mmCIF file of C-alpha atoms and ligand atoms in Angstrom:
data_model
loop_
_atom_site.group_PDB
_atom_site.id
_atom_site.type_symbol
_atom_site.label_atom_id
_atom_site.label_comp_id
_atom_site.label_asym_id
_atom_site.label_seq_id
_atom_site.Cartn_x
_atom_site.Cartn_y
_atom_site.Cartn_z
ATOM 1 C CA UNK C 106 -2.426 58.271 -8.176
ATOM 2 C CA UNK C 107 -1.242 61.474 -6.706
ATOM 3 C CA UNK C 108 -1.750 64.952 -8.803
ATOM 4 C CA UNK C 109 1.831 65.735 -8.750
ATOM 5 C CA UNK C 110 2.517 62.098 -10.390
ATOM 6 C CA UNK C 111 1.888 63.790 -13.777
ATOM 7 C CA UNK C 112 4.220 67.107 -12.443
ATOM 8 C CA UNK C 113 7.912 67.246 -14.846
ATOM 9 C CA UNK C 114 11.154 67.569 -12.856
ATOM 10 C CA UNK C 115 14.611 67.235 -13.542
ATOM 11 C CA UNK C 116 16.382 64.574 -13.487
ATOM 12 C CA UNK C 117 19.959 63.757 -13.731
ATOM 13 C CA UNK C 118 21.530 60.666 -15.301
ATOM 14 C CA UNK C 119 23.736 59.189 -12.258
ATOM 15 C CA UNK C 120 24.673 55.883 -13.826
ATOM 16 C CA UNK C 121 24.823 53.487 -16.880
ATOM 17 C CA UNK C 122 25.753 49.847 -17.678
ATOM 18 C CA UNK C 123 25.257 47.948 -20.171
ATOM 19 C CA UNK C 124 23.911 44.880 -18.783
ATOM 20 C CA UNK C 125 22.461 42.582 -21.945
ATOM 21 C CA UNK C 126 23.728 42.810 -25.600
ATOM 22 C CA UNK C 127 22.087 46.381 -26.053
ATOM 23 C CA UNK C 128 20.257 46.899 -23.368
ATOM 24 C CA UNK C 129 21.558 49.035 -20.747
ATOM 25 C CA UNK C 130 20.517 50.294 -16.983
ATOM 26 C CA UNK C 131 20.101 54.004 -16.188
ATOM 27 C CA UNK C 132 19.731 55.355 -13.051
ATOM 28 C CA UNK C 133 18.395 59.007 -12.766
ATOM 29 C CA UNK C 134 18.439 60.746 -9.096
ATOM 30 C CA UNK C 135 15.127 63.393 -9.609
ATOM 31 C CA UNK C 136 15.399 66.861 -8.462
ATOM 32 C CA UNK C 137 12.225 66.508 -6.290
ATOM 33 C CA UNK C 138 12.078 61.627 -5.309
ATOM 34 C CA UNK C 139 8.103 61.096 -4.430
ATOM 35 C CA UNK C 140 7.894 62.169 -0.439
ATOM 36 C CA UNK C 141 6.277 59.540 1.950
ATOM 37 C CA UNK C 142 6.242 56.805 -0.181
ATOM 38 C CA UNK C 143 8.632 54.111 -1.713
ATOM 39 C CA UNK C 144 8.447 52.976 -5.136
ATOM 40 C CA UNK C 145 6.222 49.935 -6.227
ATOM 41 C CA UNK C 146 6.392 47.089 -8.575
ATOM 42 C CA UNK C 147 5.061 48.061 -12.325
ATOM 43 C CA UNK C 148 5.479 51.629 -11.854
ATOM 44 C CA UNK C 149 6.955 53.623 -14.818
ATOM 45 C CA UNK C 150 8.165 56.684 -14.901
ATOM 46 C CA UNK C 151 7.153 59.487 -18.424
ATOM 47 C CA UNK C 152 11.026 60.898 -19.969
ATOM 48 C CA UNK C 153 10.943 63.365 -22.506
ATOM 49 C CA UNK C 154 13.282 62.098 -25.013
ATOM 50 C CA UNK C 155 14.929 64.279 -27.858
ATOM 51 C CA UNK C 156 13.872 62.827 -31.246
ATOM 52 C CA UNK C 157 14.722 64.531 -34.685
ATOM 53 C CA UNK C 158 15.002 67.869 -32.744
ATOM 54 C CA UNK C 159 10.754 67.468 -30.775
ATOM 55 C CA UNK C 160 10.831 66.251 -27.366
ATOM 56 C CA UNK C 161 8.091 63.425 -27.380
ATOM 57 C CA UNK C 162 7.298 61.726 -24.307
ATOM 58 C CA UNK C 163 7.914 57.911 -23.588
ATOM 59 C CA UNK C 164 7.091 55.660 -20.991
ATOM 60 C CA UNK C 165 9.871 53.511 -19.543
ATOM 61 C CA UNK C 166 9.410 51.030 -16.363
ATOM 62 C CA UNK C 167 10.972 51.177 -13.112
ATOM 63 C CA UNK C 168 13.192 47.558 -12.783
ATOM 64 C CA UNK C 169 14.733 49.416 -9.570
ATOM 65 C CA UNK C 170 14.657 52.045 -6.799
ATOM 66 C CA UNK C 171 16.128 53.041 -4.028
ATOM 67 C CA UNK C 172 13.674 52.769 -0.932
ATOM 68 C CA UNK C 173 13.445 56.560 -0.500
ATOM 69 C CA UNK C 174 12.690 57.392 -4.598
ATOM 70 C CA UNK C 175 16.316 59.085 -4.013
ATOM 71 C CA UNK C 176 17.820 57.137 -7.300
ATOM 72 C CA UNK C 177 15.641 55.003 -9.962
ATOM 73 C CA UNK C 178 17.024 53.107 -12.630
ATOM 74 C CA UNK C 179 15.022 51.534 -16.278
ATOM 75 C CA UNK C 180 17.106 49.479 -18.419
ATOM 76 C CA UNK C 181 16.201 50.104 -21.897
ATOM 77 C CA UNK C 182 16.638 48.086 -25.210
ATOM 78 C CA UNK C 183 18.321 49.666 -27.604
ATOM 79 C CA UNK C 184 16.592 48.659 -31.583
ATOM 80 C CA UNK C 185 16.324 50.035 -34.879
ATOM 81 C CA UNK C 186 12.562 49.140 -34.821
ATOM 82 C CA UNK C 187 12.022 51.325 -31.645
ATOM 83 C CA UNK C 188 10.420 54.914 -32.438
ATOM 84 C CA UNK C 189 13.493 56.792 -31.634
ATOM 85 C CA UNK C 190 13.449 56.664 -27.938
ATOM 86 C CA UNK C 191 15.926 53.940 -27.255
ATOM 87 C CA UNK C 192 18.454 55.253 -29.071
ATOM 88 C CA UNK C 193 18.629 59.032 -27.133
ATOM 89 C CA UNK C 194 18.338 57.094 -23.791
ATOM 90 C CA UNK C 195 20.903 55.194 -24.828
ATOM 91 C CA UNK C 196 22.891 58.091 -25.797
ATOM 92 C CA UNK C 197 22.316 60.019 -21.863
ATOM 93 C CA UNK C 198 25.861 60.258 -19.736
ATOM 94 C CA UNK C 199 26.568 60.847 -16.460
ATOM 95 C CA UNK C 200 25.463 63.939 -15.243
ATOM 96 C CA UNK C 201 23.468 64.498 -18.481
ATOM 97 C CA UNK C 202 19.982 65.594 -17.430
ATOM 98 C CA UNK C 203 16.338 64.798 -18.582
ATOM 99 C CA UNK C 204 12.545 65.920 -17.299
ATOM 100 C CA UNK C 205 10.743 62.989 -15.780
ATOM 101 C CA UNK C 206 7.346 62.532 -14.136
ATOM 102 C CA UNK C 207 7.337 61.358 -10.653
ATOM 103 C CA UNK C 208 6.898 56.907 -11.138
ATOM 104 C CA UNK C 209 2.985 56.529 -12.312
ATOM 105 C CA UNK C 210 1.220 53.398 -11.570
ATOM 106 C CA UNK C 211 -0.709 51.153 -14.302
ATOM 107 C CA UNK C 212 0.479 47.936 -13.812
ATOM 108 C CA UNK C 213 0.334 46.971 -9.902
ATOM 109 C CA UNK C 214 0.542 43.698 -8.582
ATOM 110 C CA UNK C 215 -2.583 42.596 -6.392
ATOM 111 C CA UNK C 216 -1.520 40.841 -3.249
ATOM 112 C CA UNK C 217 -2.988 37.482 -2.150
ATOM 113 C CA UNK C 218 -3.941 35.733 -5.067
ATOM 114 C CA UNK C 219 -3.161 31.813 -4.440
ATOM 115 C CA UNK C 220 -0.347 31.588 -7.721
ATOM 116 C CA UNK C 221 1.125 33.642 -9.517
ATOM 117 C CA UNK C 222 2.875 33.606 -13.511
ATOM 118 C CA UNK C 223 4.494 35.572 -14.549
ATOM 119 C CA UNK C 224 5.837 36.146 -17.440
ATOM 120 C CA UNK C 225 8.800 38.928 -19.838
ATOM 121 C CA UNK C 226 10.102 39.365 -22.870
ATOM 122 C CA UNK C 227 13.461 40.729 -23.410
ATOM 123 C CA UNK C 228 13.093 43.937 -21.778
ATOM 124 C CA UNK C 229 9.946 43.769 -20.850
ATOM 125 C CA UNK C 230 11.543 41.941 -17.474
ATOM 126 C CA UNK C 231 11.737 45.718 -15.902
ATOM 127 C CA UNK C 232 8.052 45.443 -15.116
ATOM 128 C CA UNK C 233 8.247 41.697 -13.797
ATOM 129 C CA UNK C 234 11.571 41.551 -12.216
ATOM 130 C CA UNK C 235 10.007 43.688 -8.379
ATOM 131 C CA UNK C 236 7.267 41.378 -8.759
ATOM 132 C CA UNK C 237 9.241 39.055 -9.232
ATOM 133 C CA UNK C 238 11.520 40.279 -5.927
ATOM 134 C CA UNK C 239 8.369 41.102 -4.261
ATOM 135 C CA UNK C 240 6.592 37.823 -4.207
ATOM 136 C CA UNK C 241 9.909 36.166 -3.261
ATOM 137 C CA UNK C 242 10.094 38.463 0.490
ATOM 138 C CA UNK C 243 6.605 38.249 0.847
ATOM 139 C CA UNK C 244 6.668 34.204 0.587
ATOM 140 C CA UNK C 245 4.202 33.680 -2.162
ATOM 141 C CA UNK C 246 3.795 31.364 -4.244
ATOM 142 C CA UNK C 247 5.064 32.748 -8.233
ATOM 143 C CA UNK C 248 7.120 30.915 -11.162
ATOM 144 C CA UNK C 249 8.973 33.392 -13.655
ATOM 145 C CA UNK C 250 9.087 32.749 -17.271
ATOM 146 C CA UNK C 251 11.134 33.826 -19.373
ATOM 147 C CA UNK C 252 12.245 34.300 -23.332
ATOM 148 C CA UNK C 253 15.095 36.650 -24.940
ATOM 149 C CA UNK C 254 17.153 36.218 -28.457
ATOM 150 C CA UNK C 255 19.791 34.233 -26.549
ATOM 151 C CA UNK C 256 21.732 34.429 -23.294
ATOM 152 C CA UNK C 257 23.682 37.500 -23.953
ATOM 153 C CA UNK C 258 20.353 39.295 -24.575
ATOM 154 C CA UNK C 259 19.226 38.822 -21.088
ATOM 155 C CA UNK C 260 19.037 40.795 -18.704
ATOM 156 C CA UNK C 261 19.663 40.432 -15.508
ATOM 157 C CA UNK C 262 19.783 36.885 -15.972
ATOM 158 C CA UNK C 263 22.157 35.615 -13.125
ATOM 159 C CA UNK C 264 21.058 37.583 -10.607
ATOM 160 C CA UNK C 265 17.608 36.099 -11.366
ATOM 161 C CA UNK C 266 18.946 33.016 -10.840
ATOM 162 C CA UNK C 267 20.373 33.922 -8.048
ATOM 163 C CA UNK C 268 17.146 35.305 -6.096
ATOM 164 C CA UNK C 269 14.744 32.685 -7.562
ATOM 165 C CA UNK C 270 16.202 29.560 -8.595
ATOM 166 C CA UNK C 271 13.845 26.749 -10.132
ATOM 167 C CA UNK C 272 10.839 29.360 -9.594
ATOM 168 C CA UNK C 273 12.399 30.398 -13.016
ATOM 169 C CA UNK C 274 12.785 29.498 -16.071
ATOM 170 C CA UNK C 275 14.649 30.649 -19.129
ATOM 171 C CA UNK C 276 13.957 30.323 -22.340
ATOM 172 C CA UNK C 277 16.366 31.095 -26.277
ATOM 173 C CA UNK C 278 15.962 32.275 -29.748
ATOM 174 C CA UNK C 279 19.647 30.972 -30.212
ATOM 175 C CA UNK C 280 18.818 27.581 -28.539
ATOM 176 C CA UNK C 281 15.490 26.666 -30.096
ATOM 177 C CA UNK C 282 13.930 27.081 -27.496
ATOM 178 C CA UNK C 283 10.579 28.845 -27.072
ATOM 179 C CA UNK C 284 7.783 29.436 -24.232
ATOM 180 C CA UNK C 285 4.270 27.380 -25.075
ATOM 181 C CA UNK C 286 1.838 30.018 -24.536
ATOM 182 C CA UNK C 287 -0.524 27.301 -24.471
ATOM 183 C CA UNK C 288 0.981 24.693 -22.642
ATOM 184 C CA UNK C 289 1.854 27.059 -20.086
ATOM 185 C CA UNK C 290 -1.518 28.472 -19.213
ATOM 186 C CA UNK C 291 -3.536 24.959 -19.367
ATOM 187 C CA UNK C 292 -0.776 24.130 -15.947
ATOM 188 C CA UNK C 293 -2.648 27.303 -13.914
ATOM 189 C CA UNK C 294 -4.853 26.602 -11.061
ATOM 190 C CA UNK C 295 -8.188 28.338 -10.900
ATOM 191 C CA UNK C 296 -7.785 31.592 -9.079
ATOM 192 C CA UNK C 297 -3.801 31.977 -9.996
ATOM 193 C CA UNK C 298 -2.947 35.050 -11.489
ATOM 194 C CA UNK C 299 -0.813 36.121 -14.821
ATOM 195 C CA UNK C 300 1.128 38.847 -15.051
ATOM 196 C CA UNK C 301 3.306 39.961 -18.917
ATOM 197 C CA UNK C 302 5.230 42.052 -20.150
ATOM 198 C CA UNK C 303 6.936 42.248 -23.653
ATOM 199 C CA UNK C 304 6.536 42.461 -26.845
ATOM 200 C CA UNK C 305 3.126 42.364 -28.468
ATOM 201 C CA UNK C 306 3.726 38.559 -30.343
ATOM 202 C CA UNK C 307 4.342 37.162 -27.022
ATOM 203 C CA UNK C 308 1.356 38.965 -25.592
ATOM 204 C CA UNK C 309 -0.975 38.130 -28.062
ATOM 205 C CA UNK C 310 0.084 34.207 -27.967
ATOM 206 C CA UNK C 311 -0.718 34.389 -24.049
ATOM 207 C CA UNK C 312 -3.711 36.268 -24.805
ATOM 208 C CA UNK C 313 -5.750 33.908 -26.905
ATOM 209 C CA UNK C 314 -4.357 31.532 -24.699
ATOM 210 C CA UNK C 315 -6.013 32.670 -22.226
ATOM 211 C CA UNK C 316 -9.569 33.078 -24.314
ATOM 212 C CA UNK C 317 -8.939 29.887 -25.301
ATOM 213 C CA UNK C 318 -8.992 27.986 -21.833
ATOM 214 C CA UNK C 319 -11.657 30.226 -21.384
ATOM 215 C CA UNK C 320 -9.925 31.538 -17.909
ATOM 216 C CA UNK C 321 -10.979 34.773 -15.859
ATOM 217 C CA UNK C 322 -10.179 37.571 -17.919
ATOM 218 C CA UNK C 323 -9.782 39.756 -14.904
ATOM 219 C CA UNK C 324 -7.166 37.126 -13.119
ATOM 220 C CA UNK C 325 -4.602 38.077 -16.557
ATOM 221 C CA UNK C 326 -2.575 41.351 -16.405
ATOM 222 C CA UNK C 327 -0.634 43.053 -18.304
ATOM 223 C CA UNK C 328 1.638 45.656 -19.534
ATOM 224 C CA UNK C 329 3.152 46.961 -23.166
ATOM 225 C CA UNK C 330 5.153 49.110 -24.293
ATOM 226 C CA UNK C 331 3.253 49.641 -27.359
ATOM 227 C CA UNK C 332 6.506 50.157 -29.275
ATOM 228 C CA UNK C 333 7.145 46.643 -30.243
ATOM 229 C CA UNK C 334 5.408 45.132 -33.315
ATOM 230 C CA UNK C 335 4.937 42.720 -35.920
ATOM 231 C CA UNK C 336 6.936 44.174 -39.244
ATOM 232 C CA UNK C 337 10.436 46.170 -38.492
ATOM 233 C CA UNK C 338 9.173 50.136 -38.779
ATOM 234 C CA UNK C 339 9.376 51.614 -42.199
ATOM 235 C CA UNK C 340 8.307 55.133 -43.015
ATOM 236 C CA UNK C 341 4.715 55.112 -44.635
ATOM 237 C CA UNK C 342 2.007 57.845 -46.048
ATOM 238 C CA UNK C 343 -1.558 58.820 -44.345
ATOM 239 C CA UNK C 344 -4.088 60.815 -46.527
ATOM 240 C CA UNK C 345 -6.786 62.029 -44.189
ATOM 241 C CA UNK C 346 -9.206 63.101 -47.826
ATOM 242 C CA UNK C 347 -11.825 65.092 -45.191
ATOM 243 C CA UNK C 348 -9.462 67.185 -44.276
ATOM 244 C CA UNK C 349 -7.742 67.626 -46.758
ATOM 245 C CA UNK C 350 -4.635 66.645 -45.458
ATOM 246 C CA UNK C 351 -1.620 64.167 -46.130
ATOM 247 C CA UNK C 352 2.072 63.381 -44.191
ATOM 248 C CA UNK C 353 4.584 61.302 -44.176
ATOM 249 C CA UNK C 354 4.898 59.075 -40.868
ATOM 250 C CA UNK C 355 8.638 58.576 -40.329
ATOM 251 C CA UNK C 356 10.190 55.016 -38.800
ATOM 252 C CA UNK C 357 10.567 56.487 -35.591
ATOM 253 C CA UNK C 358 6.916 58.615 -35.332
ATOM 254 C CA UNK C 359 3.506 57.452 -34.456
ATOM 255 C CA UNK C 360 0.571 58.188 -36.940
ATOM 256 C CA UNK C 361 -0.744 60.330 -33.431
ATOM 257 C CA UNK C 362 2.695 62.527 -33.472
ATOM 258 C CA UNK C 363 2.468 63.465 -36.690
ATOM 259 C CA UNK C 364 -0.699 63.813 -36.960
ATOM 260 C CA UNK C 365 -0.753 66.193 -34.372
ATOM 261 C CA UNK C 366 2.160 68.345 -36.065
ATOM 262 C CA UNK C 367 0.246 69.161 -38.279
ATOM 263 C CA UNK C 368 -2.597 70.117 -36.477
ATOM 264 C CA UNK C 369 -4.676 67.556 -36.401
ATOM 265 C CA UNK C 370 -6.862 67.412 -33.152
ATOM 266 C CA UNK C 371 -6.483 63.872 -31.790
ATOM 267 C CA UNK C 372 -8.225 62.214 -28.863
ATOM 268 C CA UNK C 373 -5.265 60.283 -27.258
ATOM 269 C CA UNK C 374 -4.746 58.929 -22.761
ATOM 270 C CA UNK C 375 -2.497 56.341 -22.433
ATOM 271 C CA UNK C 376 -0.098 55.992 -25.917
ATOM 272 C CA UNK C 377 0.680 52.801 -25.803
ATOM 273 C CA UNK C 378 -2.311 51.056 -27.375
ATOM 274 C CA UNK C 379 -4.222 50.133 -24.495
ATOM 275 C CA UNK C 380 -7.556 52.361 -24.675
ATOM 276 C CA UNK C 381 -8.543 52.494 -27.511
ATOM 277 C CA UNK C 382 -8.822 56.282 -27.119
ATOM 278 C CA UNK C 383 -6.886 57.371 -30.101
ATOM 279 C CA UNK C 384 -8.808 55.235 -33.149
ATOM 280 C CA UNK C 385 -9.081 56.323 -35.835
ATOM 281 C CA UNK C 386 -11.608 54.578 -38.971
ATOM 282 C CA UNK C 387 -9.490 53.132 -42.386
ATOM 283 C CA UNK C 388 -10.674 53.608 -45.415
ATOM 284 C CA UNK C 389 -8.216 52.523 -47.359
ATOM 285 C CA UNK C 390 -4.885 50.879 -46.739
ATOM 286 C CA UNK C 391 -2.242 49.879 -49.981
ATOM 287 C CA UNK C 392 -0.249 47.705 -47.979
ATOM 288 C CA UNK C 393 -0.930 46.086 -45.031
ATOM 289 C CA UNK C 394 -1.680 47.051 -41.467
ATOM 290 C CA UNK C 395 0.829 46.422 -38.416
ATOM 291 C CA UNK C 396 -1.720 46.385 -35.209
ATOM 292 C CA UNK C 397 0.417 46.667 -32.390
ATOM 293 C CA UNK C 398 -2.327 47.488 -29.608
ATOM 294 C CA UNK C 399 -4.318 45.471 -27.122
ATOM 295 C CA UNK C 400 -7.230 46.664 -27.614
ATOM 296 C CA UNK C 401 -8.911 45.718 -30.049
ATOM 297 C CA UNK C 402 -9.909 41.877 -30.581
ATOM 298 C CA UNK C 403 -7.838 39.163 -32.770
ATOM 299 C CA UNK C 404 -11.410 39.712 -34.926
ATOM 300 C CA UNK C 405 -11.233 43.468 -34.928
ATOM 301 C CA UNK C 406 -7.848 43.579 -36.326
ATOM 302 C CA UNK C 407 -8.973 40.846 -38.896
ATOM 303 C CA UNK C 408 -11.373 43.108 -39.810
ATOM 304 C CA UNK C 409 -8.993 46.085 -40.321
ATOM 305 C CA UNK C 410 -11.741 48.675 -40.263
ATOM 306 C CA UNK C 411 -9.859 50.951 -37.351
ATOM 307 C CA UNK C 412 -5.890 50.516 -35.825
ATOM 308 C CA UNK C 413 -4.790 52.806 -33.025
ATOM 309 C CA UNK C 414 -2.622 55.773 -34.204
ATOM 310 C CA UNK C 415 -0.395 55.602 -31.130
ATOM 311 C CA UNK C 416 1.017 52.819 -31.634
ATOM 312 C CA UNK C 417 -0.349 50.883 -35.073
ATOM 313 C CA UNK C 418 1.206 51.508 -38.513
ATOM 314 C CA UNK C 419 1.046 49.841 -41.718
ATOM 315 C CA UNK C 420 4.298 48.369 -44.081
ATOM 316 C CA UNK C 421 3.845 47.208 -48.041
ATOM 317 C CA UNK C 422 2.672 44.239 -48.990
ATOM 318 C CA UNK C 423 5.826 42.922 -49.297
ATOM 319 C CA UNK C 424 7.731 44.515 -46.100
ATOM 320 C CA UNK C 425 10.871 43.197 -46.956
ATOM 321 C CA UNK C 426 10.780 45.334 -50.284
ATOM 322 C CA UNK C 427 13.521 48.595 -50.025
ATOM 323 C CA UNK C 428 11.617 50.369 -52.465
ATOM 324 C CA UNK C 429 7.451 50.120 -51.545
ATOM 325 C CA UNK C 430 5.572 52.708 -50.011
ATOM 326 C CA UNK C 431 2.499 52.266 -47.663
ATOM 327 C CA UNK C 432 0.007 54.415 -48.142
ATOM 328 C CA UNK C 433 -3.066 54.264 -44.905
ATOM 329 C CA UNK C 434 -6.374 56.476 -45.382
ATOM 330 C CA UNK C 435 -8.046 57.209 -42.882
ATOM 331 C CA UNK C 436 -10.449 59.529 -41.037
ATOM 332 C CA UNK C 437 -10.648 61.020 -37.549
ATOM 333 C CA UNK C 438 -13.556 60.870 -34.531
HETATM 334 S S1 LIG K 715 -3.925 56.482 -26.339
HETATM 335 FE FE1 LIG K 715 -4.827 54.770 -26.145
HETATM 336 S S2 LIG K 715 -5.094 53.202 -27.637
HETATM 337 FE FE2 LIG K 715 -4.139 54.906 -28.386
#
């Protein structure tokens, strides 16, 4: 990635469209499109979104782009369980301007595998769709497995059927047709690569099956959004006794953001639960930890001794109780 990929620029909203239930496609025209290169599958934009009067960075996968990068489309799911960025993105109108980076790559497609399995859950299709198109154009052997709440909630369903035919398999919660991660992965031949993007439950199921079947870990590649968990995001309190501070974490902010706001020096990089740099030590928890990262192993998550402050949260022991508030006591490196 060249240095300019991290520079911020203005981008104008040039089109918006509802493409499925609570899913909006937003096309941006950056003031400085990437020079001399095309946007590749798996790339994303960082966007400054407005949340509670502050500007916060969020990452959104690029679903498609003009060959010269002059127009770039994102697709955003509006969920009450989000960290607030999706509400901002859904409020954008044609003519609005926002701040974005150049396209950045964390999820590259490796060309040359004997077979590819692409797995998308919900809005995770944004990262996977471009890969599928490229593999079709290359004549590669690939299949797509795409799960959503219902047909109405499945973005780009018609386009994918038209483009990929029987290489596409769909799964719908509303029809009780679920993706069986273990069954899918047990059909994979040696050397096949799996690319996935979706909610943490789906990713965890696939990673667990991958380990159980003792497949080569380098052939499993994934992209996270770091914003989907096991429980609905709720307000909770974090205490740092060593520093003598305590703060409330709103439903739309992360522990990392809230601690930075009150001046706690934090280490971080990806802000997506992947690198582990933001990890903090848990010394006490009144509630349950909702681990939303893909950095720690299942064993480490069960031990609940550490968590990734950029994505993970806590919920009350009774997560559907409207009145109780969880508390977390931590120490930072
Ligand atoms: S900053 Fe990378 S896991 Fe939190």
